[in-house]
Amino acid sequence: MAGHFESLPGGGAAVALDEVEISILRSLAVQLMELIGPGDEPVEGEDPLAALFAEGPSEPPADPALRRLFPDAYGDDTDELRRAAADFRRFTENDLRARKREDALAVVRSLDTLASAAAGEGGGILKLTPDESRAWLGALNDLRLTIGTRLDVTDDDESEQLYRLPDSDPRKPMVMAYLWLGGLQESLVETLMP
């Protein structure tokens, strides 16, 4: 089970994590929440329906990692497509950001629960419900997209060179995290498939 999710009876998944893995996953999830940014908390006394219809940004984020997490819905080949993409972003990005924050927060909370339950034991077995598993899957995907963007990972053969970096290369730890997260994500997907 070490490093790979396995199915739990009745749904959900479990994975054995050591203290270092817990720390790395937690740190990455917190950094993801910081990158996504704080959510708009409803102001006390504010109409909850008004918050439901609040408009988000209409321009893509400047940060390449955020652009990868919140891509344009349509191409930008024509003015009409650019306007449609801006409208789509304005009405969907706030909800998408909230969901991504919630997924990352679910990872942090479950890791905190595991760390406190396994204090002094060097790690433990994380058991996730089906809903928690889906949140983890979303967060793992977002983490890989973010790290992959930072590393300039593409489908091109050039990105293969990243996998053969010397230990002295400063990108090596992030490449290792990217590959490890990919393994976790793949095993979680396989676990959740019927």
Short mmCIF file of N, CA and C in Angstrom, two decimals:
data_model
loop_
_atom_site.label_atom_id
_atom_site.label_comp_id
_atom_site.label_asym_id
_atom_site.label_seq_id
_atom_site.Cartn_x
_atom_site.Cartn_y
_atom_site.Cartn_z
N MET A 1 0.82 -1.19 0.00
CA MET A 1 0.00 0.00 0.00
C MET A 1 0.87 1.26 0.00
N ALA A 2 2.10 1.16 0.43
CA ALA A 2 2.95 2.35 0.55
C ALA A 2 3.01 3.11 -0.78
N GLY A 3 2.54 4.35 -0.76
CA GLY A 3 2.61 5.20 -1.94
C GLY A 3 1.53 4.96 -2.98
N HIS A 4 0.66 4.00 -2.76
CA HIS A 4 -0.41 3.72 -3.72
C HIS A 4 -1.73 3.56 -2.98
N PHE A 5 -2.75 4.18 -3.52
CA PHE A 5 -4.08 4.05 -2.95
C PHE A 5 -4.64 2.66 -3.21
N GLU A 6 -5.42 2.18 -2.27
CA GLU A 6 -6.14 0.92 -2.43
C GLU A 6 -7.60 1.15 -2.05
N SER A 7 -8.46 0.34 -2.63
CA SER A 7 -9.90 0.46 -2.37
C SER A 7 -10.25 0.07 -0.94
N LEU A 8 -11.26 0.75 -0.42
CA LEU A 8 -11.82 0.39 0.88
C LEU A 8 -13.20 -0.22 0.66
N PRO A 9 -13.59 -1.16 1.49
CA PRO A 9 -14.95 -1.72 1.37
C PRO A 9 -15.99 -0.59 1.51
N GLY A 10 -16.95 -0.59 0.64
CA GLY A 10 -17.99 0.43 0.69
C GLY A 10 -17.61 1.71 -0.02
N GLY A 11 -16.49 1.72 -0.71
CA GLY A 11 -16.04 2.92 -1.43
C GLY A 11 -14.94 3.61 -0.69
N GLY A 12 -14.38 4.60 -1.29
CA GLY A 12 -13.28 5.32 -0.69
C GLY A 12 -11.96 4.65 -0.99
N ALA A 13 -10.91 5.19 -0.38
CA ALA A 13 -9.56 4.72 -0.66
C ALA A 13 -8.68 4.90 0.56
N ALA A 14 -7.59 4.15 0.60
CA ALA A 14 -6.63 4.25 1.70
C ALA A 14 -5.22 4.24 1.12
N VAL A 15 -4.33 4.94 1.81
CA VAL A 15 -2.93 4.98 1.41
C VAL A 15 -2.07 5.13 2.66
N ALA A 16 -0.95 4.44 2.68
CA ALA A 16 0.00 4.58 3.79
C ALA A 16 0.94 5.74 3.47
N LEU A 17 1.08 6.65 4.41
CA LEU A 17 1.96 7.81 4.24
C LEU A 17 2.88 7.92 5.45
N ASP A 18 4.15 8.25 5.19
CA ASP A 18 5.05 8.49 6.31
C ASP A 18 5.04 9.98 6.65
N GLU A 19 5.74 10.35 7.70
CA GLU A 19 5.74 11.75 8.17
C GLU A 19 6.19 12.72 7.08
N VAL A 20 7.23 12.34 6.34
CA VAL A 20 7.75 13.22 5.29
C VAL A 20 6.71 13.41 4.19
N GLU A 21 6.08 12.33 3.77
CA GLU A 21 5.05 12.42 2.73
C GLU A 21 3.88 13.28 3.19
N ILE A 22 3.47 13.11 4.44
CA ILE A 22 2.39 13.92 5.00
C ILE A 22 2.79 15.39 4.96
N SER A 23 4.01 15.68 5.38
CA SER A 23 4.49 17.06 5.41
C SER A 23 4.56 17.68 4.01
N ILE A 24 5.06 16.91 3.05
CA ILE A 24 5.17 17.42 1.68
C ILE A 24 3.79 17.68 1.09
N LEU A 25 2.89 16.70 1.22
CA LEU A 25 1.54 16.87 0.67
C LEU A 25 0.83 18.06 1.31
N ARG A 26 0.96 18.19 2.61
CA ARG A 26 0.31 19.29 3.32
C ARG A 26 0.86 20.63 2.84
N SER A 27 2.18 20.73 2.75
CA SER A 27 2.83 21.96 2.30
C SER A 27 2.39 22.33 0.89
N LEU A 28 2.36 21.35 0.00
CA LEU A 28 1.94 21.63 -1.38
C LEU A 28 0.49 22.07 -1.44
N ALA A 29 -0.38 21.44 -0.65
CA ALA A 29 -1.80 21.82 -0.65
C ALA A 29 -1.99 23.24 -0.10
N VAL A 30 -1.24 23.59 0.93
CA VAL A 30 -1.31 24.96 1.48
C VAL A 30 -0.82 25.96 0.44
N GLN A 31 0.28 25.65 -0.23
CA GLN A 31 0.79 26.54 -1.27
C GLN A 31 -0.21 26.70 -2.41
N LEU A 32 -0.92 25.61 -2.74
CA LEU A 32 -1.95 25.69 -3.78
C LEU A 32 -3.06 26.64 -3.36
N MET A 33 -3.50 26.53 -2.10
CA MET A 33 -4.55 27.44 -1.62
C MET A 33 -4.06 28.88 -1.66
N GLU A 34 -2.80 29.12 -1.31
CA GLU A 34 -2.25 30.48 -1.37
C GLU A 34 -2.21 30.99 -2.80
N LEU A 35 -1.85 30.12 -3.74
CA LEU A 35 -1.81 30.51 -5.15
C LEU A 35 -3.20 30.86 -5.66
N ILE A 36 -4.18 30.04 -5.32
CA ILE A 36 -5.55 30.28 -5.78
C ILE A 36 -6.11 31.55 -5.17
N GLY A 37 -5.73 31.84 -3.95
CA GLY A 37 -6.15 33.06 -3.28
C GLY A 37 -7.35 32.84 -2.39
N PRO A 38 -7.59 33.82 -1.53
CA PRO A 38 -8.71 33.70 -0.60
C PRO A 38 -10.03 33.82 -1.33
N GLY A 39 -11.01 33.19 -0.78
CA GLY A 39 -12.35 33.29 -1.34
C GLY A 39 -13.03 34.55 -0.84
N ASP A 40 -14.05 34.94 -1.53
CA ASP A 40 -14.84 36.08 -1.09
C ASP A 40 -15.82 35.60 -0.04
N GLU A 41 -15.58 35.95 1.19
CA GLU A 41 -16.48 35.57 2.28
C GLU A 41 -17.70 36.49 2.25
N PRO A 42 -18.89 35.92 2.44
CA PRO A 42 -20.08 36.77 2.44
C PRO A 42 -20.02 37.76 3.61
N VAL A 43 -20.38 38.96 3.33
CA VAL A 43 -20.42 40.00 4.35
C VAL A 43 -21.67 39.79 5.18
N GLU A 44 -21.52 39.92 6.51
CA GLU A 44 -22.67 39.73 7.38
C GLU A 44 -23.76 40.72 6.99
N GLY A 45 -24.97 40.20 6.89
CA GLY A 45 -26.10 41.03 6.52
C GLY A 45 -26.28 41.14 5.01
N GLU A 46 -25.31 40.64 4.24
CA GLU A 46 -25.41 40.70 2.78
C GLU A 46 -26.39 39.64 2.30
N ASP A 47 -27.12 39.97 1.27
CA ASP A 47 -28.08 39.06 0.67
C ASP A 47 -27.35 37.85 0.09
N PRO A 48 -27.64 36.62 0.57
CA PRO A 48 -26.94 35.44 0.06
C PRO A 48 -27.16 35.22 -1.43
N LEU A 49 -28.29 35.64 -1.96
CA LEU A 49 -28.53 35.51 -3.39
C LEU A 49 -27.64 36.44 -4.20
N ALA A 50 -27.33 37.60 -3.64
CA ALA A 50 -26.44 38.53 -4.33
C ALA A 50 -25.05 37.91 -4.46
N ALA A 51 -24.60 37.22 -3.41
CA ALA A 51 -23.29 36.56 -3.46
C ALA A 51 -23.30 35.44 -4.49
N LEU A 52 -24.44 34.77 -4.64
CA LEU A 52 -24.56 33.69 -5.60
C LEU A 52 -24.37 34.20 -7.03
N PHE A 53 -24.80 35.42 -7.28
CA PHE A 53 -24.72 35.98 -8.62
C PHE A 53 -23.57 36.96 -8.79
N ALA A 54 -22.63 36.95 -7.84
CA ALA A 54 -21.47 37.85 -7.94
C ALA A 54 -20.66 37.48 -9.17
N GLU A 55 -20.15 38.51 -9.83
CA GLU A 55 -19.36 38.28 -11.03
C GLU A 55 -17.89 38.18 -10.67
N GLY A 56 -17.20 37.33 -11.39
CA GLY A 56 -15.77 37.15 -11.21
C GLY A 56 -15.00 37.94 -12.25
N PRO A 57 -13.72 37.64 -12.36
CA PRO A 57 -12.88 38.36 -13.33
C PRO A 57 -13.24 37.97 -14.76
N SER A 58 -12.95 38.87 -15.69
CA SER A 58 -13.21 38.55 -17.09
C SER A 58 -11.92 38.32 -17.87
N GLU A 59 -10.79 38.62 -17.26
CA GLU A 59 -9.49 38.44 -17.91
C GLU A 59 -8.79 37.21 -17.33
N PRO A 60 -8.04 36.48 -18.16
CA PRO A 60 -7.28 35.35 -17.65
C PRO A 60 -6.22 35.82 -16.65
N PRO A 61 -5.86 34.98 -15.68
CA PRO A 61 -4.83 35.36 -14.73
C PRO A 61 -3.48 35.58 -15.43
N ALA A 62 -2.65 36.42 -14.85
CA ALA A 62 -1.33 36.69 -15.41
C ALA A 62 -0.36 35.53 -15.13
N ASP A 63 -0.51 34.88 -13.98
CA ASP A 63 0.38 33.79 -13.60
C ASP A 63 0.11 32.58 -14.49
N PRO A 64 1.16 32.01 -15.13
CA PRO A 64 0.95 30.86 -16.01
C PRO A 64 0.32 29.65 -15.31
N ALA A 65 0.66 29.42 -14.05
CA ALA A 65 0.08 28.29 -13.33
C ALA A 65 -1.42 28.51 -13.11
N LEU A 66 -1.80 29.74 -12.77
CA LEU A 66 -3.23 30.03 -12.61
C LEU A 66 -3.96 29.97 -13.95
N ARG A 67 -3.28 30.39 -15.02
CA ARG A 67 -3.90 30.27 -16.35
C ARG A 67 -4.14 28.80 -16.68
N ARG A 68 -3.27 27.92 -16.22
CA ARG A 68 -3.43 26.48 -16.45
C ARG A 68 -4.59 25.92 -15.62
N LEU A 69 -4.73 26.43 -14.39
CA LEU A 69 -5.82 25.97 -13.52
C LEU A 69 -7.17 26.56 -13.94
N PHE A 70 -7.14 27.76 -14.53
CA PHE A 70 -8.36 28.46 -14.94
C PHE A 70 -8.24 28.89 -16.40
N PRO A 71 -8.22 27.92 -17.31
CA PRO A 71 -8.02 28.26 -18.73
C PRO A 71 -9.25 28.92 -19.34
N ASP A 72 -9.05 29.55 -20.49
CA ASP A 72 -10.18 30.11 -21.23
C ASP A 72 -11.05 28.98 -21.73
N ALA A 73 -12.35 29.21 -21.71
CA ALA A 73 -13.29 28.19 -22.16
C ALA A 73 -13.27 28.05 -23.67
N TYR A 74 -12.92 29.13 -24.35
CA TYR A 74 -12.91 29.14 -25.81
C TYR A 74 -11.58 29.70 -26.25
N GLY A 75 -11.25 29.49 -27.49
CA GLY A 75 -10.02 30.06 -28.02
C GLY A 75 -10.11 31.57 -28.09
N ASP A 76 -9.03 32.18 -28.47
CA ASP A 76 -9.05 33.64 -28.59
C ASP A 76 -8.75 34.05 -30.03
N ASP A 77 -9.24 33.24 -30.96
CA ASP A 77 -8.98 33.48 -32.37
C ASP A 77 -9.74 34.68 -32.92
N THR A 78 -10.90 34.96 -32.36
CA THR A 78 -11.72 36.07 -32.85
C THR A 78 -12.20 36.91 -31.68
N ASP A 79 -12.65 38.10 -31.98
CA ASP A 79 -13.20 38.97 -30.94
C ASP A 79 -14.42 38.32 -30.30
N GLU A 80 -15.23 37.64 -31.11
CA GLU A 80 -16.42 36.99 -30.59
C GLU A 80 -16.05 35.89 -29.58
N LEU A 81 -15.04 35.09 -29.89
CA LEU A 81 -14.61 34.04 -28.96
C LEU A 81 -13.99 34.63 -27.70
N ARG A 82 -13.24 35.71 -27.84
CA ARG A 82 -12.66 36.37 -26.67
C ARG A 82 -13.75 36.92 -25.75
N ARG A 83 -14.81 37.50 -26.32
CA ARG A 83 -15.93 38.00 -25.51
C ARG A 83 -16.66 36.85 -24.82
N ALA A 84 -16.87 35.76 -25.56
CA ALA A 84 -17.55 34.59 -24.98
C ALA A 84 -16.71 34.01 -23.84
N ALA A 85 -15.39 33.94 -24.02
CA ALA A 85 -14.51 33.42 -22.97
C ALA A 85 -14.53 34.33 -21.74
N ALA A 86 -14.56 35.64 -21.97
CA ALA A 86 -14.60 36.59 -20.85
C ALA A 86 -15.91 36.44 -20.08
N ASP A 87 -17.03 36.30 -20.80
CA ASP A 87 -18.32 36.10 -20.13
C ASP A 87 -18.34 34.80 -19.35
N PHE A 88 -17.84 33.73 -19.96
CA PHE A 88 -17.82 32.45 -19.28
C PHE A 88 -16.98 32.53 -18.00
N ARG A 89 -15.80 33.14 -18.09
CA ARG A 89 -14.91 33.29 -16.94
C ARG A 89 -15.60 34.11 -15.85
N ARG A 90 -16.24 35.19 -16.23
CA ARG A 90 -16.88 36.08 -15.26
C ARG A 90 -17.92 35.35 -14.42
N PHE A 91 -18.64 34.40 -15.04
CA PHE A 91 -19.71 33.73 -14.32
C PHE A 91 -19.33 32.36 -13.74
N THR A 92 -18.12 31.87 -14.01
CA THR A 92 -17.75 30.54 -13.51
C THR A 92 -16.49 30.51 -12.65
N GLU A 93 -15.58 31.46 -12.82
CA GLU A 93 -14.28 31.35 -12.16
C GLU A 93 -14.37 31.38 -10.64
N ASN A 94 -15.25 32.21 -10.09
CA ASN A 94 -15.35 32.26 -8.62
C ASN A 94 -15.73 30.89 -8.04
N ASP A 95 -16.69 30.23 -8.68
CA ASP A 95 -17.10 28.90 -8.21
C ASP A 95 -15.99 27.88 -8.39
N LEU A 96 -15.29 27.95 -9.50
CA LEU A 96 -14.19 27.02 -9.76
C LEU A 96 -13.06 27.23 -8.74
N ARG A 97 -12.75 28.48 -8.45
CA ARG A 97 -11.73 28.77 -7.43
C ARG A 97 -12.16 28.23 -6.07
N ALA A 98 -13.42 28.41 -5.73
CA ALA A 98 -13.93 27.93 -4.43
C ALA A 98 -13.81 26.41 -4.35
N ARG A 99 -14.16 25.71 -5.43
CA ARG A 99 -14.07 24.25 -5.42
C ARG A 99 -12.62 23.79 -5.29
N LYS A 100 -11.72 24.45 -5.97
CA LYS A 100 -10.30 24.07 -5.89
C LYS A 100 -9.75 24.34 -4.48
N ARG A 101 -10.17 25.44 -3.87
CA ARG A 101 -9.76 25.72 -2.49
C ARG A 101 -10.31 24.65 -1.54
N GLU A 102 -11.57 24.29 -1.73
CA GLU A 102 -12.20 23.27 -0.88
C GLU A 102 -11.50 21.92 -1.02
N ASP A 103 -11.11 21.56 -2.25
CA ASP A 103 -10.40 20.30 -2.46
C ASP A 103 -9.06 20.32 -1.74
N ALA A 104 -8.31 21.41 -1.88
CA ALA A 104 -7.01 21.51 -1.21
C ALA A 104 -7.18 21.52 0.30
N LEU A 105 -8.21 22.20 0.78
CA LEU A 105 -8.47 22.24 2.22
C LEU A 105 -8.84 20.85 2.75
N ALA A 106 -9.57 20.07 1.96
CA ALA A 106 -9.91 18.70 2.35
C ALA A 106 -8.64 17.86 2.51
N VAL A 107 -7.66 18.08 1.64
CA VAL A 107 -6.37 17.38 1.75
C VAL A 107 -5.68 17.78 3.05
N VAL A 108 -5.61 19.08 3.32
CA VAL A 108 -4.94 19.56 4.54
C VAL A 108 -5.63 18.99 5.77
N ARG A 109 -6.94 19.06 5.82
CA ARG A 109 -7.68 18.57 7.00
C ARG A 109 -7.47 17.07 7.22
N SER A 110 -7.54 16.29 6.16
CA SER A 110 -7.37 14.84 6.34
C SER A 110 -5.94 14.51 6.74
N LEU A 111 -4.97 15.24 6.22
CA LEU A 111 -3.58 15.02 6.62
C LEU A 111 -3.35 15.45 8.06
N ASP A 112 -3.97 16.54 8.48
CA ASP A 112 -3.86 16.97 9.88
C ASP A 112 -4.45 15.94 10.82
N THR A 113 -5.59 15.38 10.44
CA THR A 113 -6.22 14.33 11.25
C THR A 113 -5.31 13.11 11.34
N LEU A 114 -4.72 12.72 10.21
CA LEU A 114 -3.82 11.58 10.19
C LEU A 114 -2.58 11.85 11.03
N ALA A 115 -2.00 13.04 10.88
CA ALA A 115 -0.78 13.37 11.61
C ALA A 115 -1.03 13.37 13.12
N SER A 116 -2.17 13.90 13.56
CA SER A 116 -2.43 13.93 15.00
C SER A 116 -2.75 12.53 15.52
N ALA A 117 -3.41 11.69 14.71
CA ALA A 117 -3.74 10.33 15.14
C ALA A 117 -2.49 9.45 15.17
N ALA A 118 -1.52 9.75 14.30
CA ALA A 118 -0.32 8.92 14.20
C ALA A 118 0.89 9.61 14.81
N ALA A 119 0.67 10.58 15.68
CA ALA A 119 1.78 11.33 16.28
C ALA A 119 2.78 10.38 16.92
N GLY A 120 4.04 10.57 16.55
CA GLY A 120 5.12 9.76 17.12
C GLY A 120 5.26 8.39 16.50
N GLU A 121 4.37 8.03 15.57
CA GLU A 121 4.44 6.70 14.95
C GLU A 121 5.12 6.73 13.58
N GLY A 122 5.51 7.92 13.11
CA GLY A 122 6.20 8.01 11.83
C GLY A 122 5.30 8.00 10.62
N GLY A 123 4.01 8.12 10.81
CA GLY A 123 3.07 8.12 9.70
C GLY A 123 1.85 7.29 10.03
N GLY A 124 1.10 6.94 9.01
CA GLY A 124 -0.09 6.15 9.25
C GLY A 124 -0.81 5.84 7.96
N ILE A 125 -1.98 5.27 8.09
CA ILE A 125 -2.79 4.92 6.93
C ILE A 125 -3.94 5.90 6.84
N LEU A 126 -3.95 6.65 5.76
CA LEU A 126 -5.00 7.63 5.51
C LEU A 126 -6.17 6.91 4.86
N LYS A 127 -7.35 7.03 5.46
CA LYS A 127 -8.56 6.41 4.91
C LYS A 127 -9.52 7.52 4.52
N LEU A 128 -9.93 7.49 3.26
CA LEU A 128 -10.78 8.52 2.69
C LEU A 128 -12.14 7.96 2.31
N THR A 129 -13.19 8.74 2.57
CA THR A 129 -14.52 8.40 2.09
C THR A 129 -14.56 8.62 0.58
N PRO A 130 -15.61 8.17 -0.10
CA PRO A 130 -15.71 8.45 -1.54
C PRO A 130 -15.65 9.96 -1.86
N ASP A 131 -16.35 10.78 -1.06
CA ASP A 131 -16.32 12.23 -1.30
C ASP A 131 -14.93 12.81 -1.06
N GLU A 132 -14.27 12.38 0.01
CA GLU A 132 -12.91 12.84 0.28
C GLU A 132 -11.96 12.38 -0.84
N SER A 133 -12.18 11.19 -1.35
CA SER A 133 -11.35 10.67 -2.44
C SER A 133 -11.47 11.56 -3.68
N ARG A 134 -12.68 11.99 -3.98
CA ARG A 134 -12.87 12.86 -5.15
C ARG A 134 -12.21 14.22 -4.93
N ALA A 135 -12.29 14.75 -3.70
CA ALA A 135 -11.61 16.01 -3.40
C ALA A 135 -10.10 15.84 -3.55
N TRP A 136 -9.58 14.73 -3.04
CA TRP A 136 -8.14 14.46 -3.18
C TRP A 136 -7.75 14.36 -4.65
N LEU A 137 -8.58 13.71 -5.44
CA LEU A 137 -8.28 13.56 -6.86
C LEU A 137 -8.21 14.93 -7.53
N GLY A 138 -9.15 15.80 -7.21
CA GLY A 138 -9.11 17.16 -7.77
C GLY A 138 -7.87 17.92 -7.32
N ALA A 139 -7.52 17.82 -6.04
CA ALA A 139 -6.35 18.53 -5.53
C ALA A 139 -5.06 17.98 -6.12
N LEU A 140 -4.95 16.65 -6.22
CA LEU A 140 -3.74 16.07 -6.83
C LEU A 140 -3.59 16.53 -8.27
N ASN A 141 -4.70 16.58 -9.00
CA ASN A 141 -4.65 17.06 -10.38
C ASN A 141 -4.19 18.52 -10.43
N ASP A 142 -4.76 19.35 -9.56
CA ASP A 142 -4.38 20.77 -9.54
C ASP A 142 -2.91 20.95 -9.17
N LEU A 143 -2.43 20.15 -8.22
CA LEU A 143 -1.01 20.23 -7.84
C LEU A 143 -0.11 19.84 -9.00
N ARG A 144 -0.45 18.78 -9.70
CA ARG A 144 0.37 18.36 -10.85
C ARG A 144 0.34 19.40 -11.96
N LEU A 145 -0.84 19.98 -12.23
CA LEU A 145 -0.91 21.02 -13.26
C LEU A 145 -0.04 22.21 -12.89
N THR A 146 -0.09 22.60 -11.63
CA THR A 146 0.69 23.75 -11.16
C THR A 146 2.19 23.48 -11.25
N ILE A 147 2.61 22.34 -10.71
CA ILE A 147 4.04 22.01 -10.74
C ILE A 147 4.50 21.80 -12.18
N GLY A 148 3.70 21.12 -12.98
CA GLY A 148 4.06 20.92 -14.38
C GLY A 148 4.22 22.23 -15.12
N THR A 149 3.37 23.20 -14.83
CA THR A 149 3.50 24.52 -15.46
C THR A 149 4.78 25.20 -15.02
N ARG A 150 5.09 25.13 -13.73
CA ARG A 150 6.32 25.74 -13.22
C ARG A 150 7.56 25.10 -13.82
N LEU A 151 7.47 23.80 -14.12
CA LEU A 151 8.61 23.08 -14.70
C LEU A 151 8.62 23.13 -16.23
N ASP A 152 7.62 23.78 -16.82
CA ASP A 152 7.46 23.83 -18.28
C ASP A 152 7.33 22.44 -18.89
N VAL A 153 6.62 21.54 -18.20
CA VAL A 153 6.38 20.21 -18.72
C VAL A 153 5.38 20.33 -19.86
N THR A 154 5.74 19.73 -20.99
CA THR A 154 4.85 19.72 -22.16
C THR A 154 4.77 18.29 -22.66
N ASP A 155 4.02 18.11 -23.71
CA ASP A 155 3.93 16.80 -24.34
C ASP A 155 5.12 16.55 -25.26
N ASP A 156 5.94 17.56 -25.45
CA ASP A 156 7.09 17.43 -26.33
C ASP A 156 8.16 16.52 -25.73
N ASP A 157 9.02 16.04 -26.58
CA ASP A 157 10.12 15.20 -26.12
C ASP A 157 11.08 15.96 -25.22
N GLU A 158 11.11 17.30 -25.33
CA GLU A 158 12.01 18.11 -24.50
C GLU A 158 11.75 17.89 -23.02
N SER A 159 10.50 17.69 -22.62
CA SER A 159 10.19 17.51 -21.21
C SER A 159 10.75 16.20 -20.67
N GLU A 160 11.05 15.24 -21.55
CA GLU A 160 11.67 13.99 -21.12
C GLU A 160 13.00 14.24 -20.43
N GLN A 161 13.67 15.31 -20.81
CA GLN A 161 14.96 15.64 -20.20
C GLN A 161 14.80 15.95 -18.71
N LEU A 162 13.66 16.43 -18.31
CA LEU A 162 13.42 16.71 -16.89
C LEU A 162 13.55 15.45 -16.04
N TYR A 163 13.18 14.33 -16.61
CA TYR A 163 13.21 13.08 -15.85
C TYR A 163 14.62 12.54 -15.64
N ARG A 164 15.57 13.11 -16.36
CA ARG A 164 16.96 12.66 -16.25
C ARG A 164 17.86 13.75 -15.69
N LEU A 165 17.30 14.63 -14.90
CA LEU A 165 18.09 15.72 -14.32
C LEU A 165 19.11 15.18 -13.32
N PRO A 166 20.28 15.80 -13.27
CA PRO A 166 21.24 15.41 -12.23
C PRO A 166 20.73 15.87 -10.86
N ASP A 167 21.18 15.20 -9.83
CA ASP A 167 20.75 15.55 -8.47
C ASP A 167 21.08 16.98 -8.10
N SER A 168 22.09 17.56 -8.74
CA SER A 168 22.51 18.93 -8.42
C SER A 168 21.58 19.99 -9.01
N ASP A 169 20.70 19.61 -9.93
CA ASP A 169 19.80 20.56 -10.56
C ASP A 169 18.75 21.01 -9.55
N PRO A 170 18.53 22.32 -9.39
CA PRO A 170 17.57 22.82 -8.39
C PRO A 170 16.12 22.42 -8.69
N ARG A 171 15.83 22.02 -9.92
CA ARG A 171 14.46 21.59 -10.26
C ARG A 171 14.18 20.14 -9.86
N LYS A 172 15.21 19.40 -9.51
CA LYS A 172 15.06 17.97 -9.24
C LYS A 172 14.00 17.66 -8.17
N PRO A 173 13.98 18.37 -7.02
CA PRO A 173 12.94 18.06 -6.03
C PRO A 173 11.51 18.25 -6.56
N MET A 174 11.32 19.28 -7.37
CA MET A 174 9.98 19.50 -7.91
C MET A 174 9.61 18.44 -8.96
N VAL A 175 10.60 18.01 -9.74
CA VAL A 175 10.36 16.93 -10.69
C VAL A 175 9.98 15.67 -9.94
N MET A 176 10.69 15.37 -8.85
CA MET A 176 10.38 14.18 -8.05
C MET A 176 8.97 14.29 -7.46
N ALA A 177 8.60 15.47 -6.97
CA ALA A 177 7.26 15.68 -6.44
C ALA A 177 6.22 15.50 -7.54
N TYR A 178 6.49 16.03 -8.71
CA TYR A 178 5.58 15.91 -9.85
C TYR A 178 5.34 14.44 -10.20
N LEU A 179 6.41 13.66 -10.27
CA LEU A 179 6.29 12.24 -10.60
C LEU A 179 5.56 11.47 -9.49
N TRP A 180 5.89 11.78 -8.24
CA TRP A 180 5.25 11.12 -7.10
C TRP A 180 3.76 11.41 -7.07
N LEU A 181 3.39 12.68 -7.26
CA LEU A 181 1.98 13.06 -7.29
C LEU A 181 1.25 12.35 -8.43
N GLY A 182 1.94 12.18 -9.55
CA GLY A 182 1.36 11.46 -10.68
C GLY A 182 1.05 10.01 -10.33
N GLY A 183 1.97 9.38 -9.61
CA GLY A 183 1.74 8.00 -9.17
C GLY A 183 0.57 7.91 -8.21
N LEU A 184 0.51 8.86 -7.26
CA LEU A 184 -0.63 8.88 -6.33
C LEU A 184 -1.95 9.08 -7.07
N GLN A 185 -1.93 10.04 -7.99
CA GLN A 185 -3.15 10.34 -8.74
C GLN A 185 -3.59 9.13 -9.56
N GLU A 186 -2.66 8.50 -10.24
CA GLU A 186 -3.00 7.34 -11.06
C GLU A 186 -3.57 6.21 -10.21
N SER A 187 -2.95 5.96 -9.04
CA SER A 187 -3.46 4.86 -8.21
C SER A 187 -4.83 5.21 -7.62
N LEU A 188 -5.07 6.49 -7.33
CA LEU A 188 -6.39 6.89 -6.83
C LEU A 188 -7.45 6.75 -7.91
N VAL A 189 -7.12 7.12 -9.13
CA VAL A 189 -8.06 6.96 -10.24
C VAL A 189 -8.42 5.48 -10.41
N GLU A 190 -7.40 4.62 -10.40
CA GLU A 190 -7.64 3.18 -10.55
C GLU A 190 -8.50 2.65 -9.40
N THR A 191 -8.29 3.17 -8.22
CA THR A 191 -9.05 2.73 -7.05
C THR A 191 -10.52 3.12 -7.17
N LEU A 192 -10.78 4.29 -7.72
CA LEU A 192 -12.15 4.79 -7.79
C LEU A 192 -12.93 4.29 -8.99
N MET A 193 -12.22 3.67 -9.94
CA MET A 193 -12.91 3.15 -11.13
C MET A 193 -13.69 1.89 -10.75
N PRO A 194 -14.92 1.76 -11.30
CA PRO A 194 -15.72 0.56 -10.97
C PRO A 194 -15.14 -0.69 -11.56
#
